[in-house]
Amino acid sequence: QVQLAESGGGLVQAGGSLRLSCVVRGSGFSINGMKWFRQAPGKQRGLVASITSSGSSNYADSVKGRFTISRDNAKNTVYLQMNSLKPEDTAVYYCNAAVRRVVNVEGAFIDREYWGQGTQVTVSS
């Protein structure tokens, strides 16, 4: 069983900062890529940032220069540092992890993406 838990969301004024965290919990797994998505009211979920197991990152154009994704592989945790927040950043932010789970002693495995429950970020004008 693998579970993702986000934290760090909240209410902040425009220009402020927040740091989101997402920890992957469970056993018998390894993590490849990790991503942050967000979904604003009335909008579809979209990719915010991604990071590979080696630390290579990519960002949506709307957050480049303001957000930074990072990870701590020893802690199975990914972070999203959000600076210079704007009202248009208001959304529920979801963590996503590409996970490989070994399911038996023969070494059989299952690859799939897991999602957290989301954490609300609200940026006021």
PDB file of C-alpha atoms in Angstrom:
ATOM      1  CA  GLN A   1       0.000   0.000   0.000  1.00  0.00           C
ATOM      2  CA  VAL A   2       1.301   3.424  -1.004  1.00  0.00           C
ATOM      3  CA  GLN A   3      -0.137   6.697   0.178  1.00  0.00           C
ATOM      4  CA  LEU A   4       0.742  10.302  -0.602  1.00  0.00           C
ATOM      5  CA  ALA A   5       0.096  13.114   1.835  1.00  0.00           C
ATOM      6  CA  GLU A   6       0.362  16.806   0.950  1.00  0.00           C
ATOM      7  CA  SER A   7       0.765  19.602   3.432  1.00  0.00           C
ATOM      8  CA  GLY A   8       1.676  23.269   3.567  1.00  0.00           C
ATOM      9  CA  GLY A   9      -1.281  24.871   1.863  1.00  0.00           C
ATOM     10  CA  GLY A  10      -3.071  27.856   3.279  1.00  0.00           C
ATOM     11  CA  LEU A  11      -4.173  31.429   2.799  1.00  0.00           C
ATOM     12  CA  VAL A  12      -1.588  34.001   1.787  1.00  0.00           C
ATOM     13  CA  GLN A  13      -1.632  37.509   0.362  1.00  0.00           C
ATOM     14  CA  ALA A  14      -0.365  38.252  -3.112  1.00  0.00           C
ATOM     15  CA  GLY A  15       3.409  38.435  -3.127  1.00  0.00           C
ATOM     16  CA  GLY A  16       3.741  35.977  -0.284  1.00  0.00           C
ATOM     17  CA  SER A  17       5.249  32.517  -0.180  1.00  0.00           C
ATOM     18  CA  LEU A  18       4.251  28.989   0.717  1.00  0.00           C
ATOM     19  CA  ARG A  19       6.111  25.709   0.758  1.00  0.00           C
ATOM     20  CA  LEU A  20       4.191  22.562  -0.057  1.00  0.00           C
ATOM     21  CA  SER A  21       5.383  19.125   0.969  1.00  0.00           C
ATOM     22  CA  CYS A  22       4.349  15.681  -0.168  1.00  0.00           C
ATOM     23  CA  VAL A  23       5.555  12.516   1.503  1.00  0.00           C
ATOM     24  CA  VAL A  24       5.140   9.058   0.000  1.00  0.00           C
ATOM     25  CA  ARG A  25       4.474   6.410   2.640  1.00  0.00           C
ATOM     26  CA  GLY A  26       4.431   2.654   2.364  1.00  0.00           C
ATOM     27  CA  SER A  27       6.863  -0.183   1.828  1.00  0.00           C
ATOM     28  CA  GLY A  28       8.421  -2.186  -0.958  1.00  0.00           C
ATOM     29  CA  PHE A  29       8.480   0.668  -3.457  1.00  0.00           C
ATOM     30  CA  SER A  30      10.750   3.012  -5.331  1.00  0.00           C
ATOM     31  CA  ILE A  31       9.903   6.388  -6.844  1.00  0.00           C
ATOM     32  CA  ASN A  32      10.818   7.717 -10.234  1.00  0.00           C
ATOM     33  CA  GLY A  33       9.295  11.028 -11.251  1.00  0.00           C
ATOM     34  CA  MET A  34       7.314  13.291  -8.969  1.00  0.00           C
ATOM     35  CA  LYS A  35       4.988  16.090 -10.011  1.00  0.00           C
ATOM     36  CA  TRP A  36       2.786  18.837  -8.725  1.00  0.00           C
ATOM     37  CA  PHE A  37      -0.545  19.562 -10.354  1.00  0.00           C
ATOM     38  CA  ARG A  38      -3.153  22.138  -9.523  1.00  0.00           C
ATOM     39  CA  GLN A  39      -6.810  22.607 -10.194  1.00  0.00           C
ATOM     40  CA  ALA A  40      -8.418  26.012  -9.898  1.00  0.00           C
ATOM     41  CA  PRO A  41     -12.174  26.463  -9.453  1.00  0.00           C
ATOM     42  CA  GLY A  42     -13.948  25.714 -12.702  1.00  0.00           C
ATOM     43  CA  LYS A  43     -10.727  24.643 -14.406  1.00  0.00           C
ATOM     44  CA  GLN A  44      -9.166  21.335 -15.364  1.00  0.00           C
ATOM     45  CA  ARG A  45      -6.204  19.947 -13.506  1.00  0.00           C
ATOM     46  CA  GLY A  46      -2.899  21.075 -14.986  1.00  0.00           C
ATOM     47  CA  LEU A  47       0.767  20.292 -14.479  1.00  0.00           C
ATOM     48  CA  VAL A  48       2.702  22.828 -12.418  1.00  0.00           C
ATOM     49  CA  ALA A  49       6.133  21.239 -12.066  1.00  0.00           C
ATOM     50  CA  SER A  50       7.894  17.917 -12.372  1.00  0.00           C
ATOM     51  CA  ILE A  51      11.158  16.468 -11.165  1.00  0.00           C
ATOM     52  CA  THR A  52      13.025  13.293 -12.050  1.00  0.00           C
ATOM     53  CA  SER A  53      14.713  10.957  -9.609  1.00  0.00           C
ATOM     54  CA  SER A  54      18.027  12.657 -10.382  1.00  0.00           C
ATOM     55  CA  GLY A  55      16.699  16.157  -9.832  1.00  0.00           C
ATOM     56  CA  SER A  56      15.980  17.478 -13.317  1.00  0.00           C
ATOM     57  CA  SER A  57      12.981  19.787 -13.197  1.00  0.00           C
ATOM     58  CA  ASN A  58      10.453  21.384 -15.515  1.00  0.00           C
ATOM     59  CA  TYR A  59       7.817  24.035 -14.934  1.00  0.00           C
ATOM     60  CA  ALA A  60       4.683  25.390 -16.449  1.00  0.00           C
ATOM     61  CA  ASP A  61       5.288  28.760 -18.090  1.00  0.00           C
ATOM     62  CA  SER A  62       2.950  30.444 -15.641  1.00  0.00           C
ATOM     63  CA  VAL A  63       5.155  29.606 -12.648  1.00  0.00           C
ATOM     64  CA  LYS A  64       8.669  29.770 -14.073  1.00  0.00           C
ATOM     65  CA  GLY A  65      10.918  31.975 -12.000  1.00  0.00           C
ATOM     66  CA  ARG A  66       8.545  31.876  -9.041  1.00  0.00           C
ATOM     67  CA  PHE A  67       8.169  28.212  -8.086  1.00  0.00           C
ATOM     68  CA  THR A  68      10.875  25.672  -7.338  1.00  0.00           C
ATOM     69  CA  ILE A  69      10.361  21.929  -7.138  1.00  0.00           C
ATOM     70  CA  SER A  70      12.801  19.797  -5.178  1.00  0.00           C
ATOM     71  CA  ARG A  71      12.947  16.382  -3.581  1.00  0.00           C
ATOM     72  CA  ASP A  72      14.596  14.495  -0.771  1.00  0.00           C
ATOM     73  CA  ASN A  73      14.949  10.921  -1.942  1.00  0.00           C
ATOM     74  CA  ALA A  74      15.965   9.657   1.485  1.00  0.00           C
ATOM     75  CA  LYS A  75      12.680  10.952   2.886  1.00  0.00           C
ATOM     76  CA  ASN A  76      10.525  10.071  -0.126  1.00  0.00           C
ATOM     77  CA  THR A  77       9.387  13.660  -0.164  1.00  0.00           C
ATOM     78  CA  VAL A  78       8.861  16.273  -2.848  1.00  0.00           C
ATOM     79  CA  TYR A  79       8.532  19.990  -2.185  1.00  0.00           C
ATOM     80  CA  LEU A  80       7.150  22.965  -4.035  1.00  0.00           C
ATOM     81  CA  GLN A  81       8.481  26.333  -2.944  1.00  0.00           C
ATOM     82  CA  MET A  82       6.094  28.999  -4.165  1.00  0.00           C
ATOM     83  CA  ASN A  83       7.238  32.616  -4.122  1.00  0.00           C
ATOM     84  CA  SER A  84       5.693  35.819  -5.415  1.00  0.00           C
ATOM     85  CA  LEU A  85       2.284  34.218  -5.285  1.00  0.00           C
ATOM     86  CA  LYS A  86      -0.498  35.657  -7.399  1.00  0.00           C
ATOM     87  CA  PRO A  87      -4.271  35.339  -7.072  1.00  0.00           C
ATOM     88  CA  GLU A  88      -4.269  33.186 -10.198  1.00  0.00           C
ATOM     89  CA  ASP A  89      -2.202  30.621  -8.293  1.00  0.00           C
ATOM     90  CA  THR A  90      -5.249  29.875  -6.161  1.00  0.00           C
ATOM     91  CA  ALA A  91      -6.049  26.192  -6.575  1.00  0.00           C
ATOM     92  CA  VAL A  92      -5.996  22.802  -4.968  1.00  0.00           C
ATOM     93  CA  TYR A  93      -2.482  21.452  -5.381  1.00  0.00           C
ATOM     94  CA  TYR A  94      -2.002  17.729  -5.887  1.00  0.00           C
ATOM     95  CA  CYS A  95       1.127  15.655  -5.542  1.00  0.00           C
ATOM     96  CA  ASN A  96       1.760  12.852  -8.011  1.00  0.00           C
ATOM     97  CA  ALA A  97       4.402  10.129  -7.838  1.00  0.00           C
ATOM     98  CA  ALA A  98       5.395   7.443 -10.314  1.00  0.00           C
ATOM     99  CA  VAL A  99       5.891   4.410  -8.111  1.00  0.00           C
ATOM    100  CA  ARG A 100       7.222   0.915  -8.671  1.00  0.00           C
ATOM    101  CA  ARG A 101       6.026  -1.652  -6.148  1.00  0.00           C
ATOM    102  CA  VAL A 102       7.506  -5.116  -5.816  1.00  0.00           C
ATOM    103  CA  VAL A 103       4.560  -7.388  -5.128  1.00  0.00           C
ATOM    104  CA  ASN A 104       6.106 -10.809  -4.494  1.00  0.00           C
ATOM    105  CA  VAL A 105       9.337 -12.656  -3.754  1.00  0.00           C
ATOM    106  CA  GLU A 106       9.839 -13.506  -7.436  1.00  0.00           C
ATOM    107  CA  GLY A 107      10.328  -9.830  -8.120  1.00  0.00           C
ATOM    108  CA  ALA A 108       7.127  -9.073  -9.945  1.00  0.00           C
ATOM    109  CA  PHE A 109       6.301  -5.393  -9.857  1.00  0.00           C
ATOM    110  CA  ILE A 110       3.607  -2.913 -10.684  1.00  0.00           C
ATOM    111  CA  ASP A 111       4.233   0.596 -11.993  1.00  0.00           C
ATOM    112  CA  ARG A 112       1.563   3.199 -11.453  1.00  0.00           C
ATOM    113  CA  GLU A 113       1.009   6.797 -10.525  1.00  0.00           C
ATOM    114  CA  TYR A 114      -0.308   7.727  -7.098  1.00  0.00           C
ATOM    115  CA  TRP A 115      -2.095  10.897  -6.111  1.00  0.00           C
ATOM    116  CA  GLY A 116      -2.422  12.786  -2.890  1.00  0.00           C
ATOM    117  CA  GLN A 117      -5.687  14.195  -1.618  1.00  0.00           C
ATOM    118  CA  GLY A 118      -4.693  17.759  -2.397  1.00  0.00           C
ATOM    119  CA  THR A 119      -3.971  20.855  -0.354  1.00  0.00           C
ATOM    120  CA  GLN A 120      -5.745  24.178  -0.808  1.00  0.00           C
ATOM    121  CA  VAL A 121      -3.728  27.264  -1.701  1.00  0.00           C
ATOM    122  CA  THR A 122      -5.596  30.554  -1.654  1.00  0.00           C
ATOM    123  CA  VAL A 123      -3.915  33.806  -2.664  1.00  0.00           C
ATOM    124  CA  SER A 124      -5.770  37.016  -1.919  1.00  0.00           C
ATOM    125  CA  SER A 125      -5.339  40.295  -3.793  1.00  0.00           C
TER     126      SER A 125
END
